Amino acid sequence: MPHSRGVEDHLTVGRVAELAGVSVRTLHHYDRIGLVRPSARTPAGYRAYAAGDVERLREVLAYRRLGFGLREIADLVDDPATDAVAHLRRLRGLLLHQRDRAAATVTAIDRELEARAMGIRATPEEQLKAFGPQLYDSIGADYPATRRTEPRIAARVWEALGDARTVLNVGAGTGSYEPTDREVTAVEPSAVMRALRPAGAAPCVAAAAEHLPFADRSFDAAMAFSTVHHWRDPVAGLRELRRVARRVVVFTYDASDPGWLQRFWLTRDYLPEFAGLLTDWPSLADLTRAIGGRAEPVLVPWDCADGFFEAYWRRPEAYLDEQVRRAVSVWTRVGPEAEQRAVAGLRDDLASGRWAERNRDLVALDAAELGLRLLVA
Ligand SMILES: C[S@@+](CC[C@H](N)C(=O)[O-])C[C@H]1O[C@@H](n2cnc3c(N)ncnc32)[C@H](O)[C@@H]1O
């Protein structure tokens, strides 16, 4: 290791250990395994840490605190695509998530203590559920890779918002469909999704659609995009949108038509398990009634920019891509067995020409009716 000029700007290993609250042995170990290598030595031969080394150490220690293993941390901090700001954002999101999980666990324990004090025992399912992850807290990190604004569909949503000046976006995720020319407030229950919102995005409240923390008629309009199917109680959530806003715009899909499963080759020929995800799903009439509105079809363009489940209906190879699938909750919800089988079947049919033969009519279409609907009230 070279003696560096300006080593007086560096921190000695002892000082770094003291400041960071770790042992000198730990720092020596990180150096030996190449995780954090101090870039210089003092004339007396002590390890000396430059500002960049300290920055890297700080990232390592934060990931460590979150429970990551040293090997995983090495991959994370060596990723050339992630700069210091991106690390800080990711760490912040993960820490907020951990904090929320801890708070939820405390609440669940308090509830069980209260119940026990009254002689009530929680069922095994209830006990476990309190510790299970929220879906989007587990899959959210993969979302931004392929999920982004589809301008043609966004235009429909924004037009439906009419002259609304204040807009509440419920189940906002990373905010792909938030209009930039109005005053938007977002609602998002997943800490991971909240942390992934870009800098400068609209302020976001941690809450769920079923209990919106706003007074009646607080907003000119409320919108919900591609989220209602995740709500524990869709009708209650839609009524909440209706309560807090004069106008309501919801992008969702119609599962009540018995032919819906046949409409899309992916669910028809490869993933029939999709139907099982919708057994408790209210009819389109019930959803529309909850906001007192009407439903308009939304066709999916062949080159849809937002990678939702139906987006690649004319680009079947996309579904072979793990990154595409990880950004769509359906694949996680059907489970790995169904996913692997569906992907293997599709891969075979694409290679043999069977897919092309069966879906020959699609090539001529620029947009497809796959049951997506805009509910407007
Ligand atoms: C498919 S993402 C859509 C995100 C965003 N609207 C978009 O179009 O990019 C679904 C979102 O709904 C959120 N969500 C799940 N349950 C919810 C609930 N009960 N109330 C509000 N949002 C919920 C999830 O955390 C997730 O961010």
Short mmCIF file of C-alpha atoms and ligand atoms in Angstrom, two decimals:
data_model
loop_
_atom_site.label_atom_id
_atom_site.label_comp_id
_atom_site.label_asym_id
_atom_site.label_seq_id
_atom_site.Cartn_x
_atom_site.Cartn_y
_atom_site.Cartn_z
CA MET A 1 0.00 0.00 0.00
CA PRO A 2 1.57 3.34 -0.97
CA HIS A 3 2.29 6.13 1.49
CA SER A 4 0.07 8.89 0.28
CA ARG A 5 0.64 12.58 0.23
CA GLY A 6 -1.83 14.54 2.36
CA VAL A 7 -2.24 11.61 4.74
CA GLU A 8 -2.92 14.17 7.49
CA ASP A 9 -6.44 14.51 5.96
CA HIS A 10 -7.01 10.83 6.63
CA LEU A 11 -8.44 9.22 9.74
CA THR A 12 -6.38 6.59 11.51
CA VAL A 13 -7.81 3.15 12.01
CA GLY A 14 -8.16 3.79 15.76
CA ARG A 15 -10.07 7.02 15.23
CA VAL A 16 -12.36 5.38 12.63
CA ALA A 17 -13.07 2.50 15.00
CA GLU A 18 -13.87 4.92 17.82
CA LEU A 19 -16.17 7.09 15.67
CA ALA A 20 -18.00 4.19 14.06
CA GLY A 21 -18.32 2.14 17.24
CA VAL A 22 -16.64 -0.96 15.77
CA SER A 23 -13.46 -2.73 16.84
CA VAL A 24 -10.09 -2.20 15.15
CA ARG A 25 -10.11 -5.97 14.56
CA THR A 26 -13.28 -5.62 12.49
CA LEU A 27 -11.68 -2.91 10.37
CA HIS A 28 -8.56 -5.04 9.88
CA HIS A 29 -10.81 -7.91 8.81
CA TYR A 30 -12.67 -5.72 6.29
CA ASP A 31 -9.30 -4.66 4.92
CA ARG A 32 -8.02 -8.26 4.65
CA ILE A 33 -11.12 -9.44 2.75
CA GLY A 34 -10.99 -6.37 0.48
CA LEU A 35 -14.32 -4.95 1.65
CA VAL A 36 -13.01 -1.60 2.90
CA ARG A 37 -9.35 -0.99 2.08
CA PRO A 38 -7.90 2.19 3.64
CA SER A 39 -6.14 3.92 0.79
CA ALA A 40 -3.03 4.95 2.72
CA ARG A 41 -0.73 4.33 5.68
CA THR A 42 0.58 6.90 8.12
CA PRO A 43 4.38 7.25 8.26
CA ALA A 44 4.20 5.08 11.40
CA GLY A 45 2.54 2.36 9.32
CA TYR A 46 -1.04 2.67 10.64
CA ARG A 47 -3.94 2.24 8.26
CA ALA A 48 -5.32 5.66 7.22
CA TYR A 49 -8.82 6.21 5.82
CA ALA A 50 -9.55 8.86 3.19
CA ALA A 51 -13.01 10.44 2.82
CA GLY A 52 -13.91 7.93 0.09
CA ASP A 53 -12.89 4.99 2.30
CA VAL A 54 -15.05 6.34 5.12
CA GLU A 55 -17.99 6.71 2.74
CA ARG A 56 -17.64 3.09 1.71
CA LEU A 57 -17.27 1.97 5.33
CA ARG A 58 -20.42 3.85 6.26
CA GLU A 59 -22.34 1.99 3.54
CA VAL A 60 -20.90 -1.34 4.66
CA LEU A 61 -21.82 -0.72 8.30
CA ALA A 62 -25.35 0.38 7.40
CA TYR A 63 -25.96 -2.73 5.28
CA ARG A 64 -24.44 -4.82 8.09
CA ARG A 65 -26.85 -3.27 10.57
CA LEU A 66 -29.69 -4.29 8.24
CA GLY A 67 -28.54 -7.90 8.52
CA PHE A 68 -26.82 -8.34 5.12
CA GLY A 69 -23.90 -10.82 4.95
CA LEU A 70 -20.39 -9.55 4.09
CA ARG A 71 -20.41 -11.25 0.69
CA GLU A 72 -23.77 -9.66 -0.24
CA ILE A 73 -22.50 -6.29 0.99
CA ALA A 74 -19.41 -6.58 -1.21
CA ASP A 75 -21.68 -7.08 -4.25
CA LEU A 76 -23.85 -4.12 -3.23
CA VAL A 77 -21.07 -1.62 -2.60
CA ASP A 78 -19.06 -2.70 -5.64
CA ASP A 79 -22.00 -2.22 -8.02
CA PRO A 80 -20.75 0.49 -10.40
CA ALA A 81 -24.34 1.47 -11.25
CA THR A 82 -25.05 2.63 -7.68
CA ASP A 83 -23.53 5.89 -6.52
CA ALA A 84 -23.35 7.21 -2.94
CA VAL A 85 -26.69 9.02 -3.20
CA ALA A 86 -28.40 5.93 -4.57
CA HIS A 87 -26.95 3.90 -1.67
CA LEU A 88 -28.18 6.45 0.85
CA ARG A 89 -31.65 6.40 -0.68
CA ARG A 90 -31.77 2.62 -0.71
CA LEU A 91 -30.47 2.41 2.86
CA ARG A 92 -32.98 4.99 4.02
CA GLY A 93 -35.81 3.02 2.44
CA LEU A 94 -34.64 -0.26 3.95
CA LEU A 95 -34.24 1.30 7.39
CA LEU A 96 -37.70 2.91 7.25
CA HIS A 97 -39.06 -0.46 6.23
CA GLN A 98 -37.32 -2.12 9.17
CA ARG A 99 -38.65 0.54 11.51
CA ASP A 100 -42.22 0.08 10.19
CA ARG A 101 -41.93 -3.69 10.49
CA ALA A 102 -40.70 -3.35 14.09
CA ALA A 103 -43.58 -0.99 14.90
CA ALA A 104 -46.09 -3.41 13.33
CA THR A 105 -44.60 -6.30 15.31
CA VAL A 106 -44.86 -4.31 18.56
CA THR A 107 -48.53 -3.59 17.77
CA ALA A 108 -49.18 -7.27 17.05
CA ILE A 109 -47.50 -8.29 20.32
CA ASP A 110 -49.47 -5.68 22.28
CA ARG A 111 -52.68 -6.96 20.75
CA GLU A 112 -51.87 -10.52 21.65
CA LEU A 113 -50.90 -9.54 25.21
CA GLU A 114 -54.23 -7.75 25.59
CA ALA A 115 -56.10 -10.72 24.15
CA ARG A 116 -54.25 -13.13 26.47
CA ALA A 117 -55.05 -10.91 29.46
CA MET A 118 -58.72 -11.40 28.55
CA GLY A 119 -58.20 -15.15 28.22
CA ILE A 120 -58.33 -15.14 24.37
CA ARG A 121 -55.73 -17.12 22.40
CA ALA A 122 -54.86 -16.04 18.83
CA THR A 123 -55.13 -18.85 16.24
CA PRO A 124 -51.84 -20.08 14.74
CA GLU A 125 -52.75 -18.30 11.45
CA GLU A 126 -53.34 -15.01 13.27
CA GLN A 127 -50.06 -15.33 15.14
CA LEU A 128 -48.08 -15.88 11.94
CA LYS A 129 -49.90 -13.31 9.82
CA ALA A 130 -48.71 -10.48 12.02
CA PHE A 131 -45.13 -11.38 11.11
CA GLY A 132 -45.62 -12.04 7.39
CA PRO A 133 -44.28 -9.47 4.94
CA GLN A 134 -46.50 -7.06 3.05
CA LEU A 135 -46.37 -8.13 -0.59
CA TYR A 136 -44.95 -4.86 -1.92
CA ASP A 137 -42.41 -4.70 0.89
CA SER A 138 -40.95 -7.92 -0.52
CA ILE A 139 -41.25 -7.24 -4.25
CA GLY A 140 -41.17 -3.43 -4.38
CA ALA A 141 -37.43 -3.10 -4.97
CA ASP A 142 -37.83 -4.72 -8.41
CA TYR A 143 -40.67 -2.44 -9.43
CA PRO A 144 -38.90 0.54 -11.03
CA ALA A 145 -36.97 -1.67 -13.51
CA THR A 146 -39.94 -1.96 -15.88
CA ARG A 147 -42.83 -0.05 -14.33
CA ARG A 148 -43.13 3.46 -15.65
CA THR A 149 -45.65 5.88 -17.14
CA GLU A 150 -47.43 4.73 -20.30
CA PRO A 151 -48.16 8.15 -21.83
CA ARG A 152 -51.28 7.10 -23.79
CA ILE A 153 -52.94 5.64 -20.72
CA ALA A 154 -51.73 8.52 -18.52
CA ALA A 155 -53.41 10.94 -20.94
CA ARG A 156 -56.73 9.11 -20.43
CA VAL A 157 -56.38 9.31 -16.64
CA TRP A 158 -55.41 12.97 -16.64
CA GLU A 159 -58.25 13.86 -18.97
CA ALA A 160 -60.68 12.07 -16.65
CA LEU A 161 -59.37 14.16 -13.74
CA GLY A 162 -60.96 17.14 -15.52
CA ASP A 163 -60.19 20.51 -13.97
CA ALA A 164 -59.25 19.05 -10.56
CA ARG A 165 -56.52 21.12 -8.95
CA THR A 166 -55.91 18.97 -5.90
CA VAL A 167 -55.50 15.23 -6.52
CA LEU A 168 -55.11 12.33 -4.09
CA ASN A 169 -53.27 9.34 -5.60
CA VAL A 170 -54.04 6.20 -3.57
CA GLY A 171 -51.78 3.13 -3.82
CA ALA A 172 -49.39 5.56 -5.46
CA GLY A 173 -46.30 3.35 -5.60
CA THR A 174 -43.51 5.24 -7.29
CA GLY A 175 -45.98 7.78 -8.67
CA SER A 176 -45.88 6.81 -12.36
CA TYR A 177 -49.29 8.32 -13.13
CA GLU A 178 -49.22 11.42 -10.96
CA PRO A 179 -49.97 14.54 -13.04
CA THR A 180 -47.23 17.14 -12.73
CA ASP A 181 -49.46 20.17 -13.31
CA ARG A 182 -51.67 19.70 -10.22
CA GLU A 183 -51.22 19.61 -6.47
CA VAL A 184 -50.85 15.90 -5.73
CA THR A 185 -50.88 14.09 -2.38
CA ALA A 186 -49.92 10.42 -2.49
CA VAL A 187 -51.00 7.56 -0.22
CA GLU A 188 -48.87 4.40 -0.12
CA PRO A 189 -48.80 1.73 2.63
CA SER A 190 -45.53 0.02 1.62
CA ALA A 191 -42.39 1.58 3.13
CA VAL A 192 -40.30 0.09 0.34
CA MET A 193 -42.48 1.67 -2.36
CA ARG A 194 -42.48 5.01 -0.52
CA ALA A 195 -38.68 4.92 -0.38
CA LEU A 196 -38.50 4.30 -4.14
CA ARG A 197 -40.41 7.46 -5.00
CA PRO A 198 -38.15 9.75 -6.98
CA ALA A 199 -36.73 12.91 -5.45
CA GLY A 200 -39.19 15.73 -5.98
CA ALA A 201 -42.23 13.42 -6.16
CA ALA A 202 -45.44 14.54 -4.47
CA PRO A 203 -45.59 14.21 -0.66
CA CYS A 204 -46.62 10.71 0.36
CA VAL A 205 -48.66 9.62 3.38
CA ALA A 206 -48.28 6.11 4.86
CA ALA A 207 -51.87 4.81 4.87
CA ALA A 208 -54.18 2.30 3.20
CA ALA A 209 -57.13 2.96 0.92
CA GLU A 210 -59.60 1.41 3.35
CA HIS A 211 -58.91 4.12 5.98
CA LEU A 212 -57.88 7.36 4.39
CA PRO A 213 -56.71 9.88 6.99
CA PHE A 214 -58.52 12.82 5.37
CA ALA A 215 -61.76 14.67 6.01
CA ASP A 216 -64.72 14.35 3.61
CA ARG A 217 -64.25 16.23 0.32
CA SER A 218 -60.64 17.18 1.05
CA PHE A 219 -59.59 16.85 -2.62
CA ASP A 220 -60.97 17.85 -6.00
CA ALA A 221 -60.21 14.33 -7.30
CA ALA A 222 -58.93 10.98 -6.04
CA MET A 223 -57.23 8.47 -8.33
CA ALA A 224 -56.05 4.88 -7.97
CA PHE A 225 -53.95 3.21 -10.68
CA SER A 226 -53.37 -0.51 -10.91
CA THR A 227 -53.73 -0.98 -7.17
CA VAL A 228 -57.35 -1.85 -6.28
CA HIS A 229 -56.73 -5.60 -6.75
CA HIS A 230 -54.24 -5.41 -3.87
CA TRP A 231 -56.61 -3.86 -1.37
CA ARG A 232 -57.90 -6.03 1.43
CA ASP A 233 -61.39 -4.58 0.87
CA PRO A 234 -61.68 -2.97 -2.59
CA VAL A 235 -65.25 -1.75 -2.16
CA ALA A 236 -64.48 -0.12 1.21
CA GLY A 237 -61.39 1.52 -0.31
CA LEU A 238 -63.33 2.88 -3.30
CA ARG A 239 -65.97 4.28 -0.96
CA GLU A 240 -63.17 6.05 0.89
CA LEU A 241 -61.99 7.63 -2.40
CA ARG A 242 -65.56 8.73 -3.01
CA ARG A 243 -65.79 10.20 0.50
CA VAL A 244 -62.63 12.31 0.33
CA ALA A 245 -62.98 13.65 -3.24
CA ARG A 246 -65.55 15.14 -5.58
CA ARG A 247 -64.27 13.18 -8.58
CA VAL A 248 -62.86 9.64 -8.70
CA VAL A 249 -60.73 7.99 -11.41
CA VAL A 250 -59.68 4.35 -11.09
CA PHE A 251 -57.65 2.19 -13.47
CA THR A 252 -58.43 -1.46 -12.86
CA TYR A 253 -59.68 -4.52 -14.71
CA ASP A 254 -62.87 -6.40 -15.29
CA ALA A 255 -62.76 -9.95 -14.01
CA SER A 256 -66.53 -10.44 -14.01
CA ASP A 257 -66.88 -11.32 -17.69
CA PRO A 258 -66.61 -15.17 -17.81
CA GLY A 259 -64.52 -14.87 -20.98
CA TRP A 260 -61.81 -12.76 -19.33
CA LEU A 261 -59.48 -15.67 -18.69
CA GLN A 262 -59.62 -16.58 -22.39
CA ARG A 263 -58.92 -13.06 -23.57
CA PHE A 264 -55.23 -13.18 -22.83
CA TRP A 265 -53.11 -16.05 -24.20
CA LEU A 266 -50.81 -15.89 -21.16
CA THR A 267 -53.54 -16.81 -18.69
CA ARG A 268 -55.41 -19.02 -21.19
CA ASP A 269 -52.51 -21.21 -22.31
CA TYR A 270 -49.81 -20.92 -19.64
CA LEU A 271 -51.01 -19.50 -16.34
CA PRO A 272 -54.56 -20.67 -15.52
CA GLU A 273 -53.62 -20.18 -11.82
CA PHE A 274 -54.27 -16.49 -12.40
CA ALA A 275 -57.99 -17.22 -12.01
CA GLY A 276 -57.38 -18.39 -8.44
CA LEU A 277 -56.10 -14.94 -7.51
CA LEU A 278 -59.44 -13.41 -8.34
CA THR A 279 -61.90 -15.63 -6.52
CA ASP A 280 -62.89 -12.91 -4.02
CA TRP A 281 -62.59 -10.07 -6.52
CA PRO A 282 -65.77 -7.94 -6.73
CA SER A 283 -67.56 -7.63 -10.07
CA LEU A 284 -66.97 -4.55 -12.22
CA ALA A 285 -70.55 -3.53 -11.42
CA ASP A 286 -69.79 -3.61 -7.67
CA LEU A 287 -66.59 -1.61 -8.14
CA THR A 288 -68.32 0.97 -10.32
CA ARG A 289 -71.24 1.20 -7.90
CA ALA A 290 -68.86 1.86 -4.97
CA ILE A 291 -67.86 5.17 -6.59
CA GLY A 292 -71.18 5.78 -8.35
CA GLY A 293 -69.55 6.00 -11.78
CA ARG A 294 -69.14 4.39 -15.18
CA ALA A 295 -66.53 2.09 -16.75
CA GLU A 296 -64.67 2.78 -20.00
CA PRO A 297 -62.46 0.19 -21.75
CA VAL A 298 -58.75 0.94 -21.99
CA LEU A 299 -56.93 -0.89 -24.77
CA VAL A 300 -53.31 -1.90 -24.16
CA PRO A 301 -50.99 -0.56 -26.89
CA TRP A 302 -48.70 -3.20 -28.44
CA ASP A 303 -45.64 -1.27 -27.26
CA CYS A 304 -47.01 -0.34 -23.81
CA ALA A 305 -44.24 1.43 -21.83
CA ASP A 306 -45.50 0.36 -18.38
CA GLY A 307 -44.58 -3.29 -17.80
CA PHE A 308 -47.80 -4.40 -16.09
CA PHE A 309 -49.03 -7.98 -16.43
CA GLU A 310 -50.80 -7.58 -19.79
CA ALA A 311 -48.27 -5.10 -21.27
CA TYR A 312 -46.32 -7.56 -23.41
CA TRP A 313 -49.25 -9.28 -25.15
CA ARG A 314 -47.55 -8.80 -28.57
CA ARG A 315 -44.00 -9.19 -27.23
CA PRO A 316 -44.19 -12.68 -25.67
CA GLU A 317 -40.40 -13.09 -25.24
CA ALA A 318 -40.56 -10.40 -22.55
CA TYR A 319 -42.24 -12.82 -20.15
CA LEU A 320 -39.15 -15.02 -20.26
CA ASP A 321 -37.24 -12.18 -18.63
CA GLU A 322 -37.01 -12.55 -14.86
CA GLN A 323 -36.77 -8.76 -14.41
CA VAL A 324 -40.06 -8.26 -16.25
CA ARG A 325 -41.80 -10.87 -14.09
CA ARG A 326 -40.38 -9.61 -10.77
CA ALA A 327 -42.00 -6.21 -11.29
CA VAL A 328 -45.48 -7.78 -11.55
CA SER A 329 -47.03 -9.17 -8.37
CA VAL A 330 -49.04 -11.87 -10.22
CA TRP A 331 -45.90 -13.97 -10.65
CA THR A 332 -45.08 -13.89 -6.95
CA ARG A 333 -48.68 -14.57 -6.00
CA VAL A 334 -49.10 -17.70 -8.15
CA GLY A 335 -45.93 -19.16 -6.58
CA PRO A 336 -42.64 -20.40 -8.07
CA GLU A 337 -43.95 -23.74 -9.33
CA ALA A 338 -46.67 -22.25 -11.54
CA GLU A 339 -44.30 -19.50 -12.65
CA GLN A 340 -41.55 -21.90 -13.73
CA ARG A 341 -44.02 -24.17 -15.52
CA ALA A 342 -45.63 -21.25 -17.38
CA VAL A 343 -42.28 -19.81 -18.43
CA ALA A 344 -40.94 -23.19 -19.58
CA GLY A 345 -44.12 -23.82 -21.60
CA LEU A 346 -43.93 -20.41 -23.23
CA ARG A 347 -40.23 -20.80 -23.99
CA ASP A 348 -40.88 -24.15 -25.72
CA ASP A 349 -43.80 -22.78 -27.72
CA LEU A 350 -41.84 -19.75 -28.86
CA ALA A 351 -38.96 -21.97 -29.97
CA SER A 352 -41.21 -24.43 -31.80
CA GLY A 353 -43.34 -21.76 -33.47
CA ARG A 354 -46.46 -23.00 -31.66
CA TRP A 355 -47.05 -19.65 -29.95
CA ALA A 356 -46.83 -17.79 -33.27
CA GLU A 357 -49.21 -20.24 -34.89
CA ARG A 358 -51.79 -20.00 -32.11
CA ASN A 359 -51.61 -16.21 -31.84
CA ARG A 360 -51.17 -15.35 -35.46
CA ASP A 361 -54.02 -12.77 -35.34
CA LEU A 362 -52.24 -10.60 -32.81
CA VAL A 363 -49.55 -9.39 -35.19
CA ALA A 364 -52.08 -7.24 -37.03
CA LEU A 365 -53.30 -5.51 -33.85
CA ASP A 366 -51.88 -2.26 -32.49
CA ALA A 367 -53.85 -2.38 -29.28
CA ALA A 368 -55.68 -5.14 -27.43
CA GLU A 369 -58.79 -5.30 -25.26
CA LEU A 370 -57.64 -7.30 -22.25
CA GLY A 371 -60.26 -6.25 -19.74
CA LEU A 372 -58.57 -3.09 -18.44
CA ARG A 373 -61.02 -0.40 -17.44
CA LEU A 374 -61.09 3.22 -16.38
CA LEU A 375 -63.78 3.82 -13.78
CA VAL A 376 -64.82 7.46 -13.66
CA ALA A 377 -67.19 9.16 -11.26
C1 LIG B 1 -49.06 -2.36 -8.91
S1 LIG B 1 -48.59 -1.18 -7.71
C2 LIG B 1 -49.17 0.30 -8.50
C3 LIG B 1 -48.45 1.52 -8.07
C4 LIG B 1 -48.78 2.80 -8.84
N1 LIG B 1 -50.16 3.17 -8.71
C5 LIG B 1 -48.37 2.66 -10.29
O1 LIG B 1 -49.25 2.58 -11.14
O2 LIG B 1 -47.18 2.60 -10.57
C6 LIG B 1 -49.78 -1.42 -6.42
C7 LIG B 1 -49.57 -0.54 -5.20
O3 LIG B 1 -50.70 -0.65 -4.33
C8 LIG B 1 -50.24 -0.59 -2.99
N2 LIG B 1 -51.25 -1.11 -2.05
C9 LIG B 1 -51.38 -2.39 -1.60
N3 LIG B 1 -52.39 -2.47 -0.72
C10 LIG B 1 -52.93 -1.22 -0.61
C11 LIG B 1 -54.01 -0.65 0.15
N4 LIG B 1 -54.75 -1.38 0.95
N5 LIG B 1 -54.24 0.67 0.01
C12 LIG B 1 -53.50 1.44 -0.82
N6 LIG B 1 -52.48 0.94 -1.57
C13 LIG B 1 -52.19 -0.36 -1.47
C14 LIG B 1 -48.96 -1.40 -3.05
O4 LIG B 1 -48.14 -1.17 -1.92
C15 LIG B 1 -48.36 -0.95 -4.37
O5 LIG B 1 -47.53 0.17 -4.23
#
